[in-house]
Short mmCIF file of N, CA and C in Angstrom, two decimals:
data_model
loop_
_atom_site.label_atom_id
_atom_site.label_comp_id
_atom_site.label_asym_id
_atom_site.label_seq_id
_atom_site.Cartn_x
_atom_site.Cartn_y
_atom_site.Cartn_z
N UNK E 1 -14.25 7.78 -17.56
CA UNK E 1 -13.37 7.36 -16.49
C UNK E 1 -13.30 5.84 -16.47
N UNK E 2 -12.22 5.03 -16.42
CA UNK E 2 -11.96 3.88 -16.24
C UNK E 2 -12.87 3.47 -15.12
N UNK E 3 -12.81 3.78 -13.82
CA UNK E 3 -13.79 2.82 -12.95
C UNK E 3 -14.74 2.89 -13.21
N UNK E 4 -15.61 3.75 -13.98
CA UNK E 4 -16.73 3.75 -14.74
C UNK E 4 -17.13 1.98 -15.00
N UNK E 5 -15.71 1.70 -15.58
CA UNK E 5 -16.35 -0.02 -16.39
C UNK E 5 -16.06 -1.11 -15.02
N UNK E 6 -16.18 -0.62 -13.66
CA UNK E 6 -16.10 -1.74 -13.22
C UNK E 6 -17.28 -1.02 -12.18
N UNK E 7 -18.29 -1.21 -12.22
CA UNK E 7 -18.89 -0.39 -11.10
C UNK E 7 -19.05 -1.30 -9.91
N UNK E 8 -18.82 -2.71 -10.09
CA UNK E 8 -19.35 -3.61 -8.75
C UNK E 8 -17.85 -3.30 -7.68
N UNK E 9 -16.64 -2.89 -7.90
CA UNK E 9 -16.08 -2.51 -7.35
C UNK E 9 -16.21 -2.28 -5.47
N UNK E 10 -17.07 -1.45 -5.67
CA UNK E 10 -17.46 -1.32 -4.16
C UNK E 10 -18.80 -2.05 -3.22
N UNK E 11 -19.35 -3.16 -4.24
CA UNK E 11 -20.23 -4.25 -3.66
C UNK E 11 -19.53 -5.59 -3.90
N UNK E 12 -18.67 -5.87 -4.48
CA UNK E 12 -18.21 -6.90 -4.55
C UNK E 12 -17.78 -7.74 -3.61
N UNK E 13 -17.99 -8.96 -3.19
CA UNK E 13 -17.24 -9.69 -2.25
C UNK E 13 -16.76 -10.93 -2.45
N UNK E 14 -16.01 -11.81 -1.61
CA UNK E 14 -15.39 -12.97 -1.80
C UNK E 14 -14.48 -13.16 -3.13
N UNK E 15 -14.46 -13.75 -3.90
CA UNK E 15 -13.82 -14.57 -5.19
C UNK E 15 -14.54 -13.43 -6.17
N UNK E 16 -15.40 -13.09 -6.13
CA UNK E 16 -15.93 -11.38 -6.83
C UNK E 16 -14.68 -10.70 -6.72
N UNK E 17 -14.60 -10.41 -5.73
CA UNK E 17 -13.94 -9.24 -5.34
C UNK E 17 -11.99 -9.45 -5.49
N UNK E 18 -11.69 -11.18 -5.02
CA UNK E 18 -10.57 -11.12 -5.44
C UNK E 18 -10.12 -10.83 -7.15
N UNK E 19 -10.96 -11.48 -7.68
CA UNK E 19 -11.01 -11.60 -9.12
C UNK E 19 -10.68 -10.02 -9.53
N UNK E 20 -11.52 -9.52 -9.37
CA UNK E 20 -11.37 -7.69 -9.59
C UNK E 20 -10.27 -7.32 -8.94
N UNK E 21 -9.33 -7.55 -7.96
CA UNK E 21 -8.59 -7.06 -7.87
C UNK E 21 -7.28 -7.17 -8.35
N UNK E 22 -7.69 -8.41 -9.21
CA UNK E 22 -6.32 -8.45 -10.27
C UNK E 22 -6.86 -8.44 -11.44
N UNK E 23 -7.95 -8.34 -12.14
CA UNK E 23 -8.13 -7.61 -13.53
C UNK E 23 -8.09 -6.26 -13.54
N UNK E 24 -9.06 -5.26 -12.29
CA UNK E 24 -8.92 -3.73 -13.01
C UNK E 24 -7.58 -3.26 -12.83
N UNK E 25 -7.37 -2.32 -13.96
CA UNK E 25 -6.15 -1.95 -14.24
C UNK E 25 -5.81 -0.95 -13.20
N UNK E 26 -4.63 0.03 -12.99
CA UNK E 26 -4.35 0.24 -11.87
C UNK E 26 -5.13 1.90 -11.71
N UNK E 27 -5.34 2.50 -12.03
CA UNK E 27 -5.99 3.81 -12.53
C UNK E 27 -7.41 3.69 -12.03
N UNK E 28 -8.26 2.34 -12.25
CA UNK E 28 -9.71 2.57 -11.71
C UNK E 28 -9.45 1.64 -10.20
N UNK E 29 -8.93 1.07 -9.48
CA UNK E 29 -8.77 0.85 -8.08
C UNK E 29 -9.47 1.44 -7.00
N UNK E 30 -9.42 3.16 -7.01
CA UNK E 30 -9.71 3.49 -5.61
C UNK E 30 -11.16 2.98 -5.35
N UNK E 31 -11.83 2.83 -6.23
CA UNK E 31 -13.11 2.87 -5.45
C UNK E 31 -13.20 1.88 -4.77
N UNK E 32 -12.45 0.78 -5.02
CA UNK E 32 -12.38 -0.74 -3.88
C UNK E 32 -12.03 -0.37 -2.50
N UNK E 33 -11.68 1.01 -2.10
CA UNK E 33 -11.27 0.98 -0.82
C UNK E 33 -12.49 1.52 0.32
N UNK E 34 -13.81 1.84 -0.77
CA UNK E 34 -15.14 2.17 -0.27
C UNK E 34 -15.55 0.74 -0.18
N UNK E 35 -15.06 -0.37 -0.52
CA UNK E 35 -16.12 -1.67 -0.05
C UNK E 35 -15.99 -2.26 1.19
N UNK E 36 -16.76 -2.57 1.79
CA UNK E 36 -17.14 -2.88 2.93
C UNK E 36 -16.12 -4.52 3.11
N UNK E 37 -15.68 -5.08 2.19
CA UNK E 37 -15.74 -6.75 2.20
C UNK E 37 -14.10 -6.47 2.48
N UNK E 38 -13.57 -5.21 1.73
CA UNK E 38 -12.28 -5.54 2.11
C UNK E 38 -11.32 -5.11 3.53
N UNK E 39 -11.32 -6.33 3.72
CA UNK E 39 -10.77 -6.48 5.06
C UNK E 39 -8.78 -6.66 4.75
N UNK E 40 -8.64 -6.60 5.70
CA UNK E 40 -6.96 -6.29 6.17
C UNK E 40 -6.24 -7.81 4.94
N UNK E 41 -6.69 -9.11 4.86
CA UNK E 41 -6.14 -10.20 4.26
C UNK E 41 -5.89 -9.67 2.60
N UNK E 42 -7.20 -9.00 2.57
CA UNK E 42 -7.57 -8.59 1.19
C UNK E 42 -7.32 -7.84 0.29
N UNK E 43 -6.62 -6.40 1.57
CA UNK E 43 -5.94 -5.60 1.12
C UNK E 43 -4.45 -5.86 1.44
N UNK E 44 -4.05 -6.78 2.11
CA UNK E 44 -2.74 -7.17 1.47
C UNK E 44 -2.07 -7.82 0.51
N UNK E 45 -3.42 -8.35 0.09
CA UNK E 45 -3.12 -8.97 -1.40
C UNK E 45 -2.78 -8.03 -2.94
N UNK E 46 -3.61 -7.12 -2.30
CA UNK E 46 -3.62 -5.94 -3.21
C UNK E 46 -2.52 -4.93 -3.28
N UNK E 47 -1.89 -5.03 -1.94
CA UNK E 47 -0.81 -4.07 -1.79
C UNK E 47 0.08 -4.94 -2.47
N UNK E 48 0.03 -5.96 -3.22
CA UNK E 48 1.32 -6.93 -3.66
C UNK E 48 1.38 -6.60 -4.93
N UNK E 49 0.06 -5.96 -5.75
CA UNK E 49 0.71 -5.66 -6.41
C UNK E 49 1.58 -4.45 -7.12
N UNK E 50 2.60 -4.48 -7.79
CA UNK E 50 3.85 -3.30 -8.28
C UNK E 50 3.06 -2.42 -9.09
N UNK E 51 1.77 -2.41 -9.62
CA UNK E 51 1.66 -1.61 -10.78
C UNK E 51 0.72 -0.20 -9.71
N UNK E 52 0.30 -0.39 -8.65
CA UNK E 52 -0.18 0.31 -7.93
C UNK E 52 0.52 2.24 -8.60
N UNK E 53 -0.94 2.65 -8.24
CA UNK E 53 -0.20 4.41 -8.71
C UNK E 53 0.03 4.78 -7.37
N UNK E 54 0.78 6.09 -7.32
CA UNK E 54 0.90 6.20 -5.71
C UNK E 54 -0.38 7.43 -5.59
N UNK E 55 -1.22 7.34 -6.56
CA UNK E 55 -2.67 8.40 -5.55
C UNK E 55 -3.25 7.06 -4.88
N UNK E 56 -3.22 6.00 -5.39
CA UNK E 56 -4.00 4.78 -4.97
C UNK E 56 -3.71 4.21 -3.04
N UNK E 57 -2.10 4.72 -3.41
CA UNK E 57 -1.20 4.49 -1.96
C UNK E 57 -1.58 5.40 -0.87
N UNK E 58 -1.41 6.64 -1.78
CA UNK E 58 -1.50 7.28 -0.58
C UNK E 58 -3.24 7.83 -0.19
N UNK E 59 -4.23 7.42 -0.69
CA UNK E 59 -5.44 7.05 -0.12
C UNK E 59 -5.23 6.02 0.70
N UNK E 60 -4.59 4.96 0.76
CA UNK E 60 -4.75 4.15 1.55
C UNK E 60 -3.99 4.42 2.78
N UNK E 61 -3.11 5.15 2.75
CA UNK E 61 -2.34 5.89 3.85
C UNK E 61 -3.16 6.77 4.64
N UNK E 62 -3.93 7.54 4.19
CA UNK E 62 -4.73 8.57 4.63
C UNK E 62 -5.99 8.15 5.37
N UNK E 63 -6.27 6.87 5.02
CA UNK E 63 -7.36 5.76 5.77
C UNK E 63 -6.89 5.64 6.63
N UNK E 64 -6.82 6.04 7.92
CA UNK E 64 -5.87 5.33 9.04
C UNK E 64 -6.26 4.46 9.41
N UNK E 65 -8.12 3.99 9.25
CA UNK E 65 -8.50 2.35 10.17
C UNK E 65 -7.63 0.96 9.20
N UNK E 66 -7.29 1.25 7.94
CA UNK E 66 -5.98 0.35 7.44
C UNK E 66 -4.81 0.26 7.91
N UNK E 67 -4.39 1.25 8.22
CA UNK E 67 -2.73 1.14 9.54
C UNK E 67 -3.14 0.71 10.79
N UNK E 68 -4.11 0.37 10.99
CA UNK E 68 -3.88 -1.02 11.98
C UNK E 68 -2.79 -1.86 12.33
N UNK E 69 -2.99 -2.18 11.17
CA UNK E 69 -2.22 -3.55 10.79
C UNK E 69 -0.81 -2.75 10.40
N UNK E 70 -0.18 -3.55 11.10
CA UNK E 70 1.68 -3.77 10.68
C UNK E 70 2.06 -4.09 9.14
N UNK E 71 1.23 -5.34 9.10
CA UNK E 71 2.08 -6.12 7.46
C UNK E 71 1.59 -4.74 6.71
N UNK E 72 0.04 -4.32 6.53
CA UNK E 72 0.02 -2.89 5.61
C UNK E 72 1.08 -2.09 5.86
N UNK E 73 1.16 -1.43 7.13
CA UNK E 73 2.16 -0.56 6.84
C UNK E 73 3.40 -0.51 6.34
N UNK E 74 3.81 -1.98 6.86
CA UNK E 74 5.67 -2.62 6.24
C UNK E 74 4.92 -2.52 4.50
N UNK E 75 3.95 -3.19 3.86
CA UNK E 75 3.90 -3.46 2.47
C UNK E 75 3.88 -1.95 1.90
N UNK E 76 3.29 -1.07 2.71
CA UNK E 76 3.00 0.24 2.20
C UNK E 76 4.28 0.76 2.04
N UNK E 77 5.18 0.80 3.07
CA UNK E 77 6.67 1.71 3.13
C UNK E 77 7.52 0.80 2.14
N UNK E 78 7.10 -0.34 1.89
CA UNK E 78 8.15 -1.05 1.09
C UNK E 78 7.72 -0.90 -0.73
N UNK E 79 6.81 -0.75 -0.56
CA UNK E 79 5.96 -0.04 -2.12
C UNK E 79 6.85 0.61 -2.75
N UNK E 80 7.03 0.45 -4.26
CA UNK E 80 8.13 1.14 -4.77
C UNK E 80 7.25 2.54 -5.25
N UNK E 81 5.99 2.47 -5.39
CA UNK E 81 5.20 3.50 -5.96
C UNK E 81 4.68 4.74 -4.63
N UNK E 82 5.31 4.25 -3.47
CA UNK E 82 4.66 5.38 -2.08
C UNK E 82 4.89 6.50 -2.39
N UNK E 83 4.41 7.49 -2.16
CA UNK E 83 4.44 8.66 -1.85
C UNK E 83 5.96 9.00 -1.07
N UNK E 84 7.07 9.55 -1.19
CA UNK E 84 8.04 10.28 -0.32
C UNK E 84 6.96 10.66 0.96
N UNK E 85 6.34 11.48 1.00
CA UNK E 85 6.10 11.97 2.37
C UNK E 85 5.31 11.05 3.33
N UNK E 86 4.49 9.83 2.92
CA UNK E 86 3.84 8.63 3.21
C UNK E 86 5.40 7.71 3.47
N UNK E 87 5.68 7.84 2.60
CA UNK E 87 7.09 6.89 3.05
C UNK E 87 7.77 7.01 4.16
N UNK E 88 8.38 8.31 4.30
CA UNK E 88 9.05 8.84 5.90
C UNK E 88 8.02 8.62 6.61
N UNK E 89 6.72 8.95 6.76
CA UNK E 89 5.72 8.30 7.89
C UNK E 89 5.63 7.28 8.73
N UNK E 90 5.50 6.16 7.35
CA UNK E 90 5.88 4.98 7.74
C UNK E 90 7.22 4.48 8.47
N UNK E 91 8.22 4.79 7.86
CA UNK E 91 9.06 3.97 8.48
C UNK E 91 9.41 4.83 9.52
N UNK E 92 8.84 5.38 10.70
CA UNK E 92 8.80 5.33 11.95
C UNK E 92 7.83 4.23 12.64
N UNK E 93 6.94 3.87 12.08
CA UNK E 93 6.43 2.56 12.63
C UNK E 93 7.37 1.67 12.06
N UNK E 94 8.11 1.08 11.63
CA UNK E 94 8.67 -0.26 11.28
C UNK E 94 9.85 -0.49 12.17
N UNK E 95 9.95 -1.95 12.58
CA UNK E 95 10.40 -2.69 13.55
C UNK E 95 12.27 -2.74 12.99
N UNK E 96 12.95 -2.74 13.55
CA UNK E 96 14.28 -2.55 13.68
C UNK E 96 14.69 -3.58 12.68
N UNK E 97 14.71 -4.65 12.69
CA UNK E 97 15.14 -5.46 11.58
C UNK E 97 14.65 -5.44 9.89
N UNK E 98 12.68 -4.56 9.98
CA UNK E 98 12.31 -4.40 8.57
C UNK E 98 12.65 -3.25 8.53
N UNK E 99 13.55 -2.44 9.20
CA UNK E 99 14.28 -0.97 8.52
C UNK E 99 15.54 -1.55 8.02
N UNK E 100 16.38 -2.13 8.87
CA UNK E 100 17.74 -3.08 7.95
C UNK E 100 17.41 -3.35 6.76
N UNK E 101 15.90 -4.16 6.45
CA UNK E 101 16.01 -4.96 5.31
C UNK E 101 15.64 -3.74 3.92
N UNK E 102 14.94 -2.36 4.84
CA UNK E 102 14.45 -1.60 3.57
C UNK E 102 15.45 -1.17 3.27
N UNK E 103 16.72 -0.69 4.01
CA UNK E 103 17.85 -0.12 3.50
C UNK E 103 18.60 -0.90 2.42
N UNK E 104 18.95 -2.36 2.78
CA UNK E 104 19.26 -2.88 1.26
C UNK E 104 18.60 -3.70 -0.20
N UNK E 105 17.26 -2.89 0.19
CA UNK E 105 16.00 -3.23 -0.57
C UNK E 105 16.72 -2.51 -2.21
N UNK E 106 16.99 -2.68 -2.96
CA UNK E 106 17.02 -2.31 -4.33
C UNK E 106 15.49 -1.39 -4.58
N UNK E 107 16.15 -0.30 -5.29
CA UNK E 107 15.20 0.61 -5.46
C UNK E 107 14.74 1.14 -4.89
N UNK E 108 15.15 1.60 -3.50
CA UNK E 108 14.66 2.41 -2.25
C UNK E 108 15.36 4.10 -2.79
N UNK E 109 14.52 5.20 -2.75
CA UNK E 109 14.80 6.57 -2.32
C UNK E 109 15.94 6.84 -1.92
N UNK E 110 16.77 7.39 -2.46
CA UNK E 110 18.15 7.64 -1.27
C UNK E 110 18.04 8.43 -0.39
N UNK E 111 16.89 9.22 -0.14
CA UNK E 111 16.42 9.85 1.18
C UNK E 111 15.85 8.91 2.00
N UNK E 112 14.71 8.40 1.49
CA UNK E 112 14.10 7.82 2.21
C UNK E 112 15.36 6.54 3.09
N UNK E 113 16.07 5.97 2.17
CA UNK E 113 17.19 5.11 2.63
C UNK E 113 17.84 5.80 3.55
N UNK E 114 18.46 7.13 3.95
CA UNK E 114 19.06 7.82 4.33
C UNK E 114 18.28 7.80 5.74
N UNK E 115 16.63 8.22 5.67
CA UNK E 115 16.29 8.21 6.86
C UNK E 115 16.01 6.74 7.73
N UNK E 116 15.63 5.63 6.98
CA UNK E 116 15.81 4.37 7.61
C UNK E 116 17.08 3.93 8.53
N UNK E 117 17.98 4.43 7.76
CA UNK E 117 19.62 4.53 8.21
C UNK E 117 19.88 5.11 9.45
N UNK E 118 19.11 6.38 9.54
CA UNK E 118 19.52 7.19 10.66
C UNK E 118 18.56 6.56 11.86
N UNK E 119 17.09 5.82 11.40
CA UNK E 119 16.46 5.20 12.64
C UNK E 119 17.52 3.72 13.34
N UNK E 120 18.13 3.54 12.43
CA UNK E 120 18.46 2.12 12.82
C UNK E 120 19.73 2.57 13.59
N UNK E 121 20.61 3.41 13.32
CA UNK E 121 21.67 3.88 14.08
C UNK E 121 20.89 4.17 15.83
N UNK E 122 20.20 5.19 15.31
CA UNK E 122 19.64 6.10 16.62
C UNK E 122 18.87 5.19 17.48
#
Protein backbone atom coordinates (compact mmCIF):
# COMPACT_ATOMS: atom_id res chain seq x y z
CA UNK A 1 0.00 0.00 0.00
CA UNK A 2 1.31 3.43 -0.85
CA UNK A 3 0.78 5.07 2.67
CA UNK A 4 2.75 2.31 3.81
CA UNK A 5 5.91 4.67 2.58
CA UNK A 6 4.87 7.61 4.42
CA UNK A 7 4.06 6.41 7.88
CA UNK A 8 4.79 9.86 9.80
CA UNK A 9 1.66 10.95 8.11
CA UNK A 10 -0.40 10.94 11.15
CA UNK A 11 2.43 12.37 13.70
CA UNK A 12 3.64 14.86 11.64
CA UNK A 13 3.45 18.52 12.39
CA UNK A 14 4.28 22.06 11.33
CA UNK A 15 6.62 22.37 8.02
CA UNK A 16 6.71 18.26 8.55
CA UNK A 17 3.51 18.06 7.88
CA UNK A 18 3.09 20.84 5.25
CA UNK A 19 5.90 19.33 3.28
CA UNK A 20 3.97 15.89 3.18
CA UNK A 21 1.16 17.30 2.07
CA UNK A 22 2.42 18.20 -1.16
CA UNK A 23 4.82 15.29 -1.82
CA UNK A 24 2.49 12.15 -0.99
CA UNK A 25 0.83 11.30 -3.96
CA UNK A 26 -2.86 11.39 -3.94
CA UNK A 27 -3.86 7.61 -3.17
CA UNK A 28 -1.81 7.47 0.28
CA UNK A 29 -3.47 10.90 1.87
CA UNK A 30 -6.18 9.58 4.08
CA UNK A 31 -4.26 8.79 6.84
CA UNK A 32 -3.38 12.65 7.36
CA UNK A 33 -6.88 13.17 8.36
CA UNK A 34 -6.09 10.92 11.69
CA UNK A 35 -3.40 13.67 12.70
CA UNK A 36 -4.02 15.60 15.38
CA UNK A 37 -1.86 18.87 13.94
CA UNK A 38 -4.22 19.26 11.16
CA UNK A 39 -6.22 21.99 11.86
CA UNK A 40 -8.86 23.88 9.59
CA UNK A 41 -5.67 26.41 7.86
CA UNK A 42 -4.05 23.14 6.99
CA UNK A 43 -6.62 21.40 5.60
CA UNK A 44 -7.43 24.09 3.38
CA UNK A 45 -4.35 24.02 1.92
CA UNK A 46 -4.83 20.58 1.10
CA UNK A 47 -8.22 20.90 -0.25
CA UNK A 48 -6.32 23.14 -3.00
CA UNK A 49 -5.09 20.62 -4.29
CA UNK A 50 -6.89 19.15 -7.97
CA UNK A 51 -5.30 15.77 -7.88
CA UNK A 52 -7.38 14.85 -4.71
CA UNK A 53 -9.40 11.24 -5.29
CA UNK A 54 -12.90 11.66 -4.32
CA UNK A 55 -12.63 8.57 -1.49
CA UNK A 56 -10.13 11.16 0.00
CA UNK A 57 -13.18 13.92 -0.28
CA UNK A 58 -15.61 12.23 0.74
CA UNK A 59 -13.86 11.04 4.10
CA UNK A 60 -13.45 14.39 4.69
CA UNK A 61 -17.13 15.06 4.21
CA UNK A 62 -18.10 12.34 6.49
CA UNK A 63 -15.82 14.03 9.33
CA UNK A 64 -18.32 16.48 10.23
CA UNK A 65 -15.92 18.31 13.06
CA UNK A 66 -14.21 19.63 9.44
CA UNK A 67 -17.57 21.29 8.21
CA UNK A 68 -17.22 23.66 10.70
CA UNK A 69 -15.72 25.77 8.72
CA UNK A 70 -17.40 27.47 5.62
CA UNK A 71 -14.14 27.99 3.35
CA UNK A 72 -13.97 23.75 3.71
CA UNK A 73 -17.20 23.34 2.75
CA UNK A 74 -17.26 26.09 -0.30
CA UNK A 75 -13.53 24.29 -1.26
CA UNK A 76 -15.20 20.89 -0.83
CA UNK A 77 -18.46 21.64 -3.14
CA UNK A 78 -16.20 23.46 -5.50
CA UNK A 79 -13.76 20.29 -5.84
CA UNK A 80 -13.88 19.00 -9.22
CA UNK A 81 -13.17 15.40 -7.75
CA UNK A 82 -16.48 15.51 -4.94
CA UNK A 83 -18.54 12.94 -4.71
CA UNK A 84 -22.22 13.82 -6.60
CA UNK A 85 -24.01 12.96 -3.45
CA UNK A 86 -21.39 15.07 -1.08
CA UNK A 87 -21.78 17.68 -3.66
CA UNK A 88 -25.71 18.26 -3.45
CA UNK A 89 -25.02 18.27 0.41
CA UNK A 90 -22.96 20.88 0.28
CA UNK A 91 -24.33 23.30 -1.70
CA UNK A 92 -27.21 23.74 0.64
CA UNK A 93 -24.80 25.28 2.98
CA UNK A 94 -23.30 27.79 0.46
CA UNK A 95 -24.06 31.45 0.61
CA UNK A 96 -26.10 32.96 -2.33
CA UNK A 97 -23.42 34.63 -4.24
CA UNK A 98 -20.82 31.25 -3.95
CA UNK A 99 -23.85 29.31 -5.62
CA UNK A 100 -23.86 32.11 -8.60
CA UNK A 101 -20.23 31.66 -8.87
CA UNK A 102 -20.44 27.57 -8.83
CA UNK A 103 -22.95 27.74 -11.57
CA UNK A 104 -20.54 29.44 -13.99
CA UNK A 105 -17.61 27.55 -12.60
CA UNK A 106 -16.32 25.50 -15.77
CA UNK A 107 -16.53 21.93 -15.14
CA UNK A 108 -19.37 21.79 -12.75
CA UNK A 109 -21.95 18.53 -13.02
CA UNK A 110 -24.88 19.52 -14.99
CA UNK A 111 -26.94 18.22 -12.17
CA UNK A 112 -25.22 19.37 -9.67
CA UNK A 113 -25.30 22.95 -11.74
CA UNK A 114 -28.93 22.35 -12.19
CA UNK A 115 -29.42 22.11 -8.46
CA UNK A 116 -27.30 25.29 -7.52
CA UNK A 117 -29.60 26.97 -10.11
CA UNK A 118 -32.72 25.97 -8.57
CA UNK A 119 -31.26 27.24 -4.89
CA UNK A 120 -30.45 30.55 -6.25
CA UNK A 121 -33.86 31.04 -8.01
CA UNK A 122 -35.83 29.65 -4.90
Amino acid sequence: MTSERFPTLQTASGEDLVRLMHEVPPDALLPILDNLSLDETLLVLLLQRKDLQSEFLAEVVRRRHFLKSYTVKKLLAFHPHTPRTEGIRLLRDLYLMDLVQFTISPGVLPDLKRKAEDQVVA
